[in-house]
PDB file of C-alpha atoms in Angstrom:
ATOM      1  CA  MET A   1     136.010 162.643 204.343  1.00 89.00           C
ATOM      2  CA  ASP A   2     133.942 161.424 207.302  1.00 93.00           C
ATOM      3  CA  GLY A   3     133.416 163.446 210.456  1.00 94.00           C
ATOM      4  CA  ILE A   4     131.915 166.558 212.005  1.00 96.00           C
ATOM      5  CA  LEU A   5     132.893 170.211 211.824  1.00 97.00           C
ATOM      6  CA  ASN A   6     131.880 172.519 214.655  1.00 97.00           C
ATOM      7  CA  ILE A   7     131.291 175.643 212.585  1.00 97.00           C
ATOM      8  CA  LEU A   8     130.867 179.190 213.853  1.00 97.00           C
ATOM      9  CA  LYS A   9     128.108 180.348 211.538  1.00 97.00           C
ATOM     10  CA  PRO A  10     128.383 184.033 210.647  1.00 96.00           C
ATOM     11  CA  PRO A  11     125.333 186.324 210.549  1.00 94.00           C
ATOM     12  CA  GLY A  12     123.930 186.907 207.076  1.00 92.00           C
ATOM     13  CA  MET A  13     124.071 183.279 205.963  1.00 94.00           C
ATOM     14  CA  THR A  14     121.336 180.684 206.272  1.00 92.00           C
ATOM     15  CA  SER A  15     122.232 177.283 207.682  1.00 93.00           C
ATOM     16  CA  HIS A  16     121.677 175.918 204.155  1.00 93.00           C
ATOM     17  CA  ASP A  17     124.149 178.498 202.801  1.00 95.00           C
ATOM     18  CA  VAL A  18     126.784 177.076 205.151  1.00 96.00           C
ATOM     19  CA  ILE A  19     126.091 173.560 203.891  1.00 96.00           C
ATOM     20  CA  GLN A  20     126.490 174.709 200.292  1.00 96.00           C
ATOM     21  CA  TRP A  21     129.728 176.464 201.212  1.00 97.00           C
ATOM     22  CA  VAL A  22     131.139 173.294 202.795  1.00 96.00           C
ATOM     23  CA  ARG A  23     130.171 171.212 199.759  1.00 96.00           C
ATOM     24  CA  LYS A  24     131.912 173.626 197.422  1.00 95.00           C
ATOM     25  CA  VAL A  25     135.052 174.413 199.427  1.00 95.00           C
ATOM     26  CA  LEU A  26     135.723 170.885 200.725  1.00 94.00           C
ATOM     27  CA  ASN A  27     134.464 169.196 197.539  1.00 93.00           C
ATOM     28  CA  GLU A  28     132.098 166.946 199.484  1.00 94.00           C
ATOM     29  CA  LYS A  29     128.648 165.810 198.351  1.00 93.00           C
ATOM     30  CA  LYS A  30     127.236 164.332 201.558  1.00 94.00           C
ATOM     31  CA  VAL A  31     126.895 167.222 203.996  1.00 96.00           C
ATOM     32  CA  GLY A  32     124.170 167.955 206.554  1.00 94.00           C
ATOM     33  CA  HIS A  33     123.595 169.934 209.731  1.00 93.00           C
ATOM     34  CA  THR A  34     121.605 169.905 212.950  1.00 89.00           C
ATOM     35  CA  GLY A  35     119.993 172.811 214.763  1.00 82.00           C
ATOM     36  CA  THR A  36     119.027 175.425 212.169  1.00 85.00           C
ATOM     37  CA  LEU A  37     120.034 179.002 212.981  1.00 89.00           C
ATOM     38  CA  ASP A  38     118.179 182.060 211.680  1.00 87.00           C
ATOM     39  CA  PRO A  39     120.063 183.951 208.936  1.00 90.00           C
ATOM     40  CA  GLY A  40     120.686 186.948 211.216  1.00 90.00           C
ATOM     41  CA  ALA A  41     122.003 184.794 214.068  1.00 93.00           C
ATOM     42  CA  ALA A  42     125.555 183.562 214.597  1.00 96.00           C
ATOM     43  CA  GLY A  43     127.083 180.724 216.549  1.00 96.00           C
ATOM     44  CA  VAL A  44     127.499 176.976 216.827  1.00 96.00           C
ATOM     45  CA  LEU A  45     126.313 174.982 213.795  1.00 96.00           C
ATOM     46  CA  PRO A  46     127.425 171.320 213.770  1.00 96.00           C
ATOM     47  CA  VAL A  47     128.016 170.168 210.189  1.00 97.00           C
ATOM     48  CA  PHE A  48     128.199 166.461 209.337  1.00 96.00           C
ATOM     49  CA  ILE A  49     130.241 165.145 206.429  1.00 96.00           C
ATOM     50  CA  GLY A  50     130.244 161.794 204.632  1.00 94.00           C
ATOM     51  CA  LYS A  51     129.244 158.825 206.799  1.00 94.00           C
ATOM     52  CA  ALA A  52     128.587 161.208 209.691  1.00 94.00           C
ATOM     53  CA  THR A  53     125.377 162.373 207.978  1.00 95.00           C
ATOM     54  CA  LYS A  54     123.848 158.981 208.795  1.00 94.00           C
ATOM     55  CA  ILE A  55     123.843 159.630 212.544  1.00 93.00           C
ATOM     56  CA  ILE A  56     121.951 162.946 212.349  1.00 92.00           C
ATOM     57  CA  PRO A  57     118.530 161.401 213.216  1.00 90.00           C
ATOM     58  CA  TYR A  58     120.019 159.881 216.380  1.00 90.00           C
ATOM     59  CA  ILE A  59     121.565 163.018 217.877  1.00 87.00           C
ATOM     60  CA  HIS A  60     119.876 164.365 220.998  1.00 78.00           C
ATOM     61  CA  GLU A  61     120.615 168.070 221.175  1.00 71.00           C
ATOM     62  CA  ASP A  62     118.515 168.339 224.266  1.00 75.00           C
ATOM     63  CA  ARG A  63     120.033 171.613 225.455  1.00 89.00           C
ATOM     64  CA  LYS A  64     121.008 174.803 223.677  1.00 94.00           C
ATOM     65  CA  ILE A  65     122.692 177.873 225.151  1.00 96.00           C
ATOM     66  CA  TYR A  66     122.210 181.341 223.655  1.00 97.00           C
ATOM     67  CA  ARG A  67     123.424 184.867 224.312  1.00 97.00           C
ATOM     68  CA  ALA A  68     120.645 187.230 223.275  1.00 97.00           C
ATOM     69  CA  GLU A  69     119.994 190.950 223.363  1.00 98.00           C
ATOM     70  CA  ILE A  70     116.448 191.960 224.190  1.00 98.00           C
ATOM     71  CA  ILE A  71     115.364 195.480 223.224  1.00 97.00           C
ATOM     72  CA  PHE A  72     112.386 196.913 225.085  1.00 98.00           C
ATOM     73  CA  GLY A  73     109.649 199.274 223.918  1.00 96.00           C
ATOM     74  CA  LYS A  74     109.026 198.017 220.397  1.00 96.00           C
ATOM     75  CA  SER A  75     107.412 194.917 218.890  1.00 96.00           C
ATOM     76  CA  THR A  76     108.176 193.727 215.356  1.00 95.00           C
ATOM     77  CA  ASP A  77     106.327 191.319 213.077  1.00 91.00           C
ATOM     78  CA  THR A  78     109.333 188.965 212.946  1.00 91.00           C
ATOM     79  CA  GLN A  79     110.145 189.405 216.674  1.00 92.00           C
ATOM     80  CA  ASP A  80     113.699 190.446 215.783  1.00 93.00           C
ATOM     81  CA  GLN A  81     115.550 193.512 214.492  1.00 92.00           C
ATOM     82  CA  PHE A  82     114.884 192.671 210.854  1.00 90.00           C
ATOM     83  CA  GLY A  83     111.104 193.039 210.996  1.00 90.00           C
ATOM     84  CA  GLN A  84     108.671 195.924 210.737  1.00 92.00           C
ATOM     85  CA  VAL A  85     107.739 197.720 213.952  1.00 95.00           C
ATOM     86  CA  ILE A  86     104.071 196.965 214.655  1.00 93.00           C
ATOM     87  CA  LYS A  87     103.738 198.490 218.125  1.00 95.00           C
ATOM     88  CA  GLU A  88     105.709 200.993 220.158  1.00 96.00           C
ATOM     89  CA  ARG A  89     105.359 201.680 223.883  1.00 96.00           C
ATOM     90  CA  ILE A  90     107.464 203.528 226.429  1.00 96.00           C
ATOM     91  CA  PRO A  91     109.152 200.988 228.731  1.00 96.00           C
ATOM     92  CA  ASN A  92     108.637 201.720 232.401  1.00 94.00           C
ATOM     93  CA  PHE A  93     109.945 198.998 234.691  1.00 96.00           C
ATOM     94  CA  SER A  94     112.717 198.443 237.210  1.00 96.00           C
ATOM     95  CA  LEU A  95     115.564 195.961 237.369  1.00 97.00           C
ATOM     96  CA  GLY A  96     113.612 194.122 240.059  1.00 96.00           C
ATOM     97  CA  ASP A  97     110.604 193.891 237.736  1.00 97.00           C
ATOM     98  CA  LEU A  98     112.781 192.378 235.006  1.00 97.00           C
ATOM     99  CA  ARG A  99     114.359 189.814 237.336  1.00 97.00           C
ATOM    100  CA  TYR A 100     110.917 188.802 238.592  1.00 97.00           C
ATOM    101  CA  ILE A 101     109.504 188.379 235.062  1.00 97.00           C
ATOM    102  CA  LEU A 102     112.543 186.389 233.886  1.00 97.00           C
ATOM    103  CA  ASN A 103     111.990 183.915 236.718  1.00 97.00           C
ATOM    104  CA  THR A 104     108.391 183.323 235.600  1.00 97.00           C
ATOM    105  CA  PHE A 105     109.706 181.867 232.321  1.00 97.00           C
ATOM    106  CA  ILE A 106     111.910 179.235 233.977  1.00 97.00           C
ATOM    107  CA  GLY A 107     110.744 175.626 233.637  1.00 96.00           C
ATOM    108  CA  ARG A 108     108.253 173.956 231.309  1.00 95.00           C
ATOM    109  CA  ILE A 109     106.258 176.598 229.469  1.00 95.00           C
ATOM    110  CA  GLN A 110     104.003 176.847 226.432  1.00 94.00           C
ATOM    111  CA  GLN A 111     105.397 178.840 223.519  1.00 90.00           C
ATOM    112  CA  LYS A 112     103.766 179.908 220.268  1.00 85.00           C
ATOM    113  CA  PRO A 113     106.331 179.785 217.427  1.00 81.00           C
ATOM    114  CA  PRO A 114     106.712 182.987 215.380  1.00 78.00           C
ATOM    115  CA  MET A 115     104.836 183.401 212.104  1.00 72.00           C
ATOM    116  CA  TYR A 116     108.159 184.094 210.395  1.00 67.00           C
ATOM    117  CA  SER A 117     109.541 180.583 210.876  1.00 68.00           C
ATOM    118  CA  ALA A 118     109.983 177.437 208.784  1.00 70.00           C
ATOM    119  CA  ILE A 119     107.525 175.330 210.790  1.00 72.00           C
ATOM    120  CA  LYS A 120     105.001 173.652 208.486  1.00 74.00           C
ATOM    121  CA  ILE A 121     101.254 173.717 209.042  1.00 73.00           C
ATOM    122  CA  LYS A 122      99.019 172.048 206.456  1.00 66.00           C
ATOM    123  CA  GLY A 123     102.035 171.476 204.225  1.00 67.00           C
ATOM    124  CA  LYS A 124     103.010 175.125 204.109  1.00 71.00           C
ATOM    125  CA  LYS A 125     105.736 176.992 206.001  1.00 73.00           C
ATOM    126  CA  LEU A 126     104.564 179.664 208.422  1.00 71.00           C
ATOM    127  CA  TYR A 127     106.646 182.392 206.810  1.00 73.00           C
ATOM    128  CA  GLU A 128     104.883 181.677 203.513  1.00 73.00           C
ATOM    129  CA  TYR A 129     101.533 182.416 205.171  1.00 73.00           C
ATOM    130  CA  ALA A 130     103.006 185.561 206.740  1.00 69.00           C
ATOM    131  CA  ARG A 131     104.437 186.889 203.470  1.00 77.00           C
ATOM    132  CA  GLN A 132     101.081 186.388 201.761  1.00 71.00           C
ATOM    133  CA  GLY A 133      99.274 188.225 204.547  1.00 71.00           C
ATOM    134  CA  GLU A 134      97.320 185.130 205.569  1.00 70.00           C
ATOM    135  CA  SER A 135      96.412 184.617 209.210  1.00 73.00           C
ATOM    136  CA  ILE A 136      96.548 181.117 210.629  1.00 75.00           C
ATOM    137  CA  ASP A 137      96.153 179.687 214.097  1.00 73.00           C
ATOM    138  CA  VAL A 138      99.574 178.570 215.312  1.00 75.00           C
ATOM    139  CA  PRO A 139      99.361 176.009 218.125  1.00 78.00           C
ATOM    140  CA  THR A 140     101.582 176.398 221.162  1.00 85.00           C
ATOM    141  CA  ARG A 141     104.064 173.722 222.118  1.00 89.00           C
ATOM    142  CA  GLU A 142     105.884 172.838 225.302  1.00 93.00           C
ATOM    143  CA  ILE A 143     109.494 173.922 225.683  1.00 93.00           C
ATOM    144  CA  ILE A 144     111.847 173.974 228.662  1.00 95.00           C
ATOM    145  CA  ILE A 145     113.753 177.049 229.799  1.00 96.00           C
ATOM    146  CA  HIS A 146     116.449 175.664 232.091  1.00 97.00           C
ATOM    147  CA  SER A 147     117.898 179.033 233.063  1.00 97.00           C
ATOM    148  CA  ILE A 148     117.966 182.722 232.161  1.00 98.00           C
ATOM    149  CA  GLU A 149     120.943 184.698 233.383  1.00 97.00           C
ATOM    150  CA  LEU A 150     120.982 188.493 233.179  1.00 97.00           C
ATOM    151  CA  MET A 151     124.487 189.282 231.899  1.00 96.00           C
ATOM    152  CA  HIS A 152     124.321 193.032 231.304  1.00 95.00           C
ATOM    153  CA  HIS A 153     121.593 195.637 231.166  1.00 96.00           C
ATOM    154  CA  ASN A 154     120.729 199.248 230.406  1.00 95.00           C
ATOM    155  CA  ILE A 155     117.266 199.290 231.979  1.00 94.00           C
ATOM    156  CA  PRO A 156     114.722 200.065 230.675  1.00 95.00           C
ATOM    157  CA  HIS A 157     116.183 200.075 227.151  1.00 95.00           C
ATOM    158  CA  ASN A 158     117.910 196.745 226.619  1.00 97.00           C
ATOM    159  CA  ALA A 159     119.516 193.748 228.300  1.00 97.00           C
ATOM    160  CA  PHE A 160     121.765 190.820 227.429  1.00 98.00           C
ATOM    161  CA  LEU A 161     120.666 187.363 228.543  1.00 98.00           C
ATOM    162  CA  ASN A 162     122.244 183.916 228.667  1.00 98.00           C
ATOM    163  CA  ILE A 163     119.469 181.420 227.969  1.00 97.00           C
ATOM    164  CA  GLU A 164     119.759 177.658 228.402  1.00 97.00           C
ATOM    165  CA  CYS A 165     116.778 175.934 226.828  1.00 95.00           C
ATOM    166  CA  SER A 166     115.437 172.840 225.135  1.00 93.00           C
ATOM    167  CA  LYS A 167     115.581 172.070 221.449  1.00 88.00           C
ATOM    168  CA  GLY A 168     112.770 173.791 219.565  1.00 87.00           C
ATOM    169  CA  THR A 169     112.821 177.000 221.613  1.00 92.00           C
ATOM    170  CA  TYR A 170     112.451 180.240 219.651  1.00 91.00           C
ATOM    171  CA  VAL A 171     114.490 182.872 221.481  1.00 95.00           C
ATOM    172  CA  ARG A 172     112.787 185.545 219.359  1.00 93.00           C
ATOM    173  CA  SER A 173     109.422 184.516 220.759  1.00 94.00           C
ATOM    174  CA  LEU A 174     110.813 184.330 224.279  1.00 96.00           C
ATOM    175  CA  CYS A 175     112.073 187.920 224.014  1.00 97.00           C
ATOM    176  CA  ALA A 176     108.705 189.093 222.671  1.00 96.00           C
ATOM    177  CA  ASP A 177     106.835 187.283 225.456  1.00 96.00           C
ATOM    178  CA  ILE A 178     109.107 188.782 228.132  1.00 97.00           C
ATOM    179  CA  GLY A 179     108.407 192.225 226.693  1.00 97.00           C
ATOM    180  CA  GLU A 180     104.660 191.646 226.767  1.00 96.00           C
ATOM    181  CA  SER A 181     104.852 190.497 230.385  1.00 97.00           C
ATOM    182  CA  LEU A 182     106.612 193.775 231.214  1.00 97.00           C
ATOM    183  CA  GLY A 183     103.857 195.711 229.434  1.00 95.00           C
ATOM    184  CA  CYS A 184     106.093 197.411 226.905  1.00 96.00           C
ATOM    185  CA  GLY A 185     106.825 194.833 224.223  1.00 96.00           C
ATOM    186  CA  ALA A 186     110.281 193.775 223.062  1.00 97.00           C
ATOM    187  CA  TYR A 187     112.184 192.219 220.202  1.00 97.00           C
ATOM    188  CA  MET A 188     115.433 190.294 219.846  1.00 96.00           C
ATOM    189  CA  GLY A 189     118.262 192.512 218.683  1.00 95.00           C
ATOM    190  CA  PHE A 190     121.099 190.000 218.604  1.00 92.00           C
ATOM    191  CA  LEU A 191     121.496 186.231 218.916  1.00 96.00           C
ATOM    192  CA  LEU A 192     124.585 184.079 219.389  1.00 97.00           C
ATOM    193  CA  ARG A 193     124.349 180.327 219.984  1.00 97.00           C
ATOM    194  CA  ILE A 194     127.182 179.421 222.327  1.00 96.00           C
ATOM    195  CA  GLY A 195     126.292 175.780 222.889  1.00 95.00           C
ATOM    196  CA  SER A 196     124.339 173.009 221.182  1.00 92.00           C
ATOM    197  CA  GLY A 197     124.356 169.603 222.840  1.00 89.00           C
ATOM    198  CA  ALA A 198     127.961 168.398 222.907  1.00 90.00           C
ATOM    199  CA  PHE A 199     129.183 171.323 220.769  1.00 94.00           C
ATOM    200  CA  SER A 200     130.562 174.553 222.257  1.00 95.00           C
ATOM    201  CA  ILE A 201     131.491 177.882 220.684  1.00 96.00           C
ATOM    202  CA  SER A 202     134.891 177.679 222.407  1.00 96.00           C
ATOM    203  CA  SER A 203     135.882 174.830 220.067  1.00 95.00           C
ATOM    204  CA  SER A 204     134.176 176.092 216.899  1.00 97.00           C
ATOM    205  CA  TYR A 205     135.869 177.345 213.731  1.00 97.00           C
ATOM    206  CA  THR A 206     135.042 180.146 211.328  1.00 97.00           C
ATOM    207  CA  LEU A 207     134.600 179.476 207.624  1.00 97.00           C
ATOM    208  CA  GLU A 208     137.881 181.276 206.956  1.00 97.00           C
ATOM    209  CA  GLU A 209     139.746 179.038 209.423  1.00 96.00           C
ATOM    210  CA  ILE A 210     138.226 175.914 207.900  1.00 96.00           C
ATOM    211  CA  GLU A 211     139.140 176.945 204.355  1.00 96.00           C
ATOM    212  CA  SER A 212     142.694 177.778 205.420  1.00 95.00           C
ATOM    213  CA  ARG A 213     143.123 174.392 207.122  1.00 95.00           C
ATOM    214  CA  TYR A 214     141.734 172.603 204.087  1.00 95.00           C
ATOM    215  CA  ILE A 215     144.138 174.379 201.731  1.00 94.00           C
ATOM    216  CA  LYS A 216     147.070 173.456 204.010  1.00 94.00           C
ATOM    217  CA  GLY A 217     145.929 169.822 204.218  1.00 93.00           C
ATOM    218  CA  LEU A 218     145.160 170.135 207.943  1.00 94.00           C
ATOM    219  CA  ILE A 219     141.380 169.785 207.861  1.00 94.00           C
ATOM    220  CA  LYS A 220     141.458 166.400 209.597  1.00 92.00           C
ATOM    221  CA  ASN A 221     143.002 168.062 212.645  1.00 94.00           C
ATOM    222  CA  ILE A 222     139.714 169.835 213.366  1.00 95.00           C
ATOM    223  CA  LEU A 223     137.364 167.127 212.104  1.00 95.00           C
ATOM    224  CA  LEU A 224     135.539 165.550 215.047  1.00 96.00           C
ATOM    225  CA  PRO A 225     134.937 161.771 215.052  1.00 94.00           C
ATOM    226  CA  ILE A 226     131.521 160.499 214.010  1.00 93.00           C
ATOM    227  CA  ASP A 227     130.672 159.284 217.506  1.00 92.00           C
ATOM    228  CA  PHE A 228     131.520 162.625 219.188  1.00 93.00           C
ATOM    229  CA  PRO A 229     127.882 163.665 219.843  1.00 92.00           C
ATOM    230  CA  LEU A 230     126.724 160.135 220.707  1.00 90.00           C
ATOM    231  CA  GLY A 231     128.328 159.916 224.136  1.00 82.00           C
ATOM    232  CA  ASN A 232     125.035 159.107 225.876  1.00 83.00           C
ATOM    233  CA  TYR A 233     124.548 155.892 223.914  1.00 88.00           C
ATOM    234  CA  PRO A 234     125.892 152.606 225.303  1.00 90.00           C
ATOM    235  CA  LYS A 235     128.499 150.752 223.252  1.00 90.00           C
ATOM    236  CA  ILE A 236     128.247 147.263 221.799  1.00 91.00           C
ATOM    237  CA  HIS A 237     131.412 145.536 220.537  1.00 93.00           C
ATOM    238  CA  LEU A 238     131.252 142.837 217.858  1.00 93.00           C
ATOM    239  CA  LYS A 239     133.537 139.988 217.025  1.00 92.00           C
ATOM    240  CA  GLU A 240     135.354 140.405 213.710  1.00 92.00           C
ATOM    241  CA  SER A 241     133.504 137.387 212.365  1.00 92.00           C
ATOM    242  CA  ALA A 242     130.197 139.259 212.690  1.00 91.00           C
ATOM    243  CA  GLN A 243     131.267 142.521 211.046  1.00 91.00           C
ATOM    244  CA  LYS A 244     130.418 141.676 207.450  1.00 92.00           C
ATOM    245  CA  SER A 245     127.035 140.251 208.407  1.00 92.00           C
ATOM    246  CA  LEU A 246     126.133 143.467 210.250  1.00 92.00           C
ATOM    247  CA  GLU A 247     127.347 145.623 207.358  1.00 91.00           C
ATOM    248  CA  ASN A 248     124.944 143.659 205.151  1.00 92.00           C
ATOM    249  CA  GLY A 249     122.100 144.681 207.436  1.00 91.00           C
ATOM    250  CA  ASN A 250     121.679 141.390 209.281  1.00 92.00           C
ATOM    251  CA  SER A 251     120.783 141.080 212.965  1.00 90.00           C
ATOM    252  CA  ILE A 252     123.574 139.826 215.211  1.00 89.00           C
ATOM    253  CA  TYR A 253     123.014 137.229 217.915  1.00 89.00           C
ATOM    254  CA  PRO A 254     125.007 136.723 221.151  1.00 85.00           C
ATOM    255  CA  GLN A 255     127.604 134.443 219.581  1.00 85.00           C
ATOM    256  CA  GLY A 256     128.779 137.341 217.401  1.00 85.00           C
ATOM    257  CA  ILE A 257     128.860 139.928 220.184  1.00 85.00           C
ATOM    258  CA  ILE A 258     131.638 140.538 222.707  1.00 86.00           C
ATOM    259  CA  THR A 259     129.601 142.827 224.991  1.00 82.00           C
ATOM    260  CA  ASP A 260     127.106 141.201 227.353  1.00 80.00           C
ATOM    261  CA  ILE A 261     123.875 142.595 225.895  1.00 77.00           C
ATOM    262  CA  LYS A 262     121.837 141.137 228.734  1.00 74.00           C
ATOM    263  CA  GLU A 263     122.852 144.279 230.634  1.00 76.00           C
ATOM    264  CA  TYR A 264     120.590 146.386 228.409  1.00 77.00           C
ATOM    265  CA  ASN A 265     116.851 146.745 228.211  1.00 77.00           C
ATOM    266  CA  GLU A 266     114.862 145.869 225.121  1.00 78.00           C
ATOM    267  CA  ASN A 267     114.722 148.700 222.544  1.00 83.00           C
ATOM    268  CA  THR A 268     117.921 150.283 223.876  1.00 86.00           C
ATOM    269  CA  LEU A 269     119.716 152.240 221.141  1.00 89.00           C
ATOM    270  CA  THR A 270     123.440 151.536 220.975  1.00 91.00           C
ATOM    271  CA  MET A 271     126.620 152.429 219.123  1.00 92.00           C
ATOM    272  CA  VAL A 272     128.044 149.310 217.469  1.00 93.00           C
ATOM    273  CA  TYR A 273     131.832 148.933 217.175  1.00 93.00           C
ATOM    274  CA  CYS A 274     134.285 146.445 215.786  1.00 91.00           C
ATOM    275  CA  ASN A 275     138.039 146.914 216.333  1.00 89.00           C
ATOM    276  CA  LYS A 276     137.338 150.347 217.835  1.00 88.00           C
ATOM    277  CA  ARG A 277     135.576 151.545 214.658  1.00 90.00           C
ATOM    278  CA  LEU A 278     131.957 152.697 214.734  1.00 93.00           C
ATOM    279  CA  LEU A 279     129.989 150.482 212.343  1.00 93.00           C
ATOM    280  CA  ALA A 280     126.345 151.273 213.015  1.00 93.00           C
ATOM    281  CA  ILE A 281     123.588 152.555 215.236  1.00 93.00           C
ATOM    282  CA  GLY A 282     121.632 149.559 216.481  1.00 92.00           C
ATOM    283  CA  LYS A 283     118.810 148.506 218.765  1.00 91.00           C
ATOM    284  CA  ILE A 284     118.677 145.717 221.339  1.00 90.00           C
ATOM    285  CA  LEU A 285     115.644 143.445 220.827  1.00 91.00           C
ATOM    286  CA  TYR A 286     114.423 140.319 222.583  1.00 86.00           C
ATOM    287  CA  GLU A 287     113.494 137.070 220.859  1.00 85.00           C
ATOM    288  CA  GLU A 288     110.774 135.490 222.991  1.00 83.00           C
ATOM    289  CA  GLU A 289     110.894 132.097 221.295  1.00 83.00           C
ATOM    290  CA  LYS A 290     114.567 131.488 222.096  1.00 80.00           C
ATOM    291  CA  LYS A 291     114.681 133.687 225.198  1.00 82.00           C
ATOM    292  CA  ARG A 292     117.630 135.730 224.013  1.00 84.00           C
ATOM    293  CA  TYR A 293     118.579 139.298 223.215  1.00 87.00           C
ATOM    294  CA  TYR A 294     119.997 140.252 219.845  1.00 88.00           C
ATOM    295  CA  LEU A 295     121.223 143.308 218.004  1.00 90.00           C
ATOM    296  CA  LYS A 296     119.383 144.808 215.038  1.00 92.00           C
ATOM    297  CA  PRO A 297     121.270 147.427 212.955  1.00 93.00           C
ATOM    298  CA  LEU A 298     119.230 150.562 212.274  1.00 93.00           C
ATOM    299  CA  ARG A 299     121.768 152.650 210.376  1.00 92.00           C
ATOM    300  CA  VAL A 300     124.946 151.083 208.991  1.00 93.00           C
ATOM    301  CA  LEU A 301     127.836 153.474 208.331  1.00 91.00           C
ATOM    302  CA  LYS A 302     128.989 152.096 204.992  1.00 80.00           C
TER     303      LYS A 302
END
């Protein structure tokens, strides 16, 4: 089986748990995912099966969309509802104050990842330091908040936000930072990922739906093609005579290529097809000696 499942991850499972579930239920060995979700969070988790696992390093999930609940007046050590309360303050702000503060987080900002996260520093995951009571300096990193939409609120107690952001954003930390800016602290009470790159929650499937389709022999009806999330890459089409050479890892020169590769710049990443079938992810290079472009396969889907 080769393709992608757009899975609606339930709360209470880690992303790795979902992978193990897919391996067991669908009897597949090669399974991977992109865009890890916290165990308590739910939502879109793209899962790649078979040959599709080979394209994971080339997927640009540049934008994520979340629905999050932010609860004001308390701060927790994990920045979500599952942590220990470390500070409690009475929230005292208006709806106008909240709207103003939300706007200050739009754009390119610096964010410090939470201590309870899987980011590695000096070969050790941050949550391992946190569980051992060790303090460590966590560097900030740049993220992009494209938009924050206030969906519903019960000011000054809680609010529901739609957040569109870059890959690598910790919504938990964003909620905590918003709370600090309001002077009362806050933590994330609920998180649902409703979009991840090309994948949307509207076309996702629960584990129960996937298992039912598999049992009925209908799993292929919901299996997305391998090239589904690669729509931003240009396409290169090969002649049939060049297919075997590419599959053996050899570079392909203009005589074996149907597409005019002169249209592309050097180092352009491309999807490589033959007879409408995706064969590889490749790169356009330039040979100075012979003044010609050629195609080098980076990942062959064998």
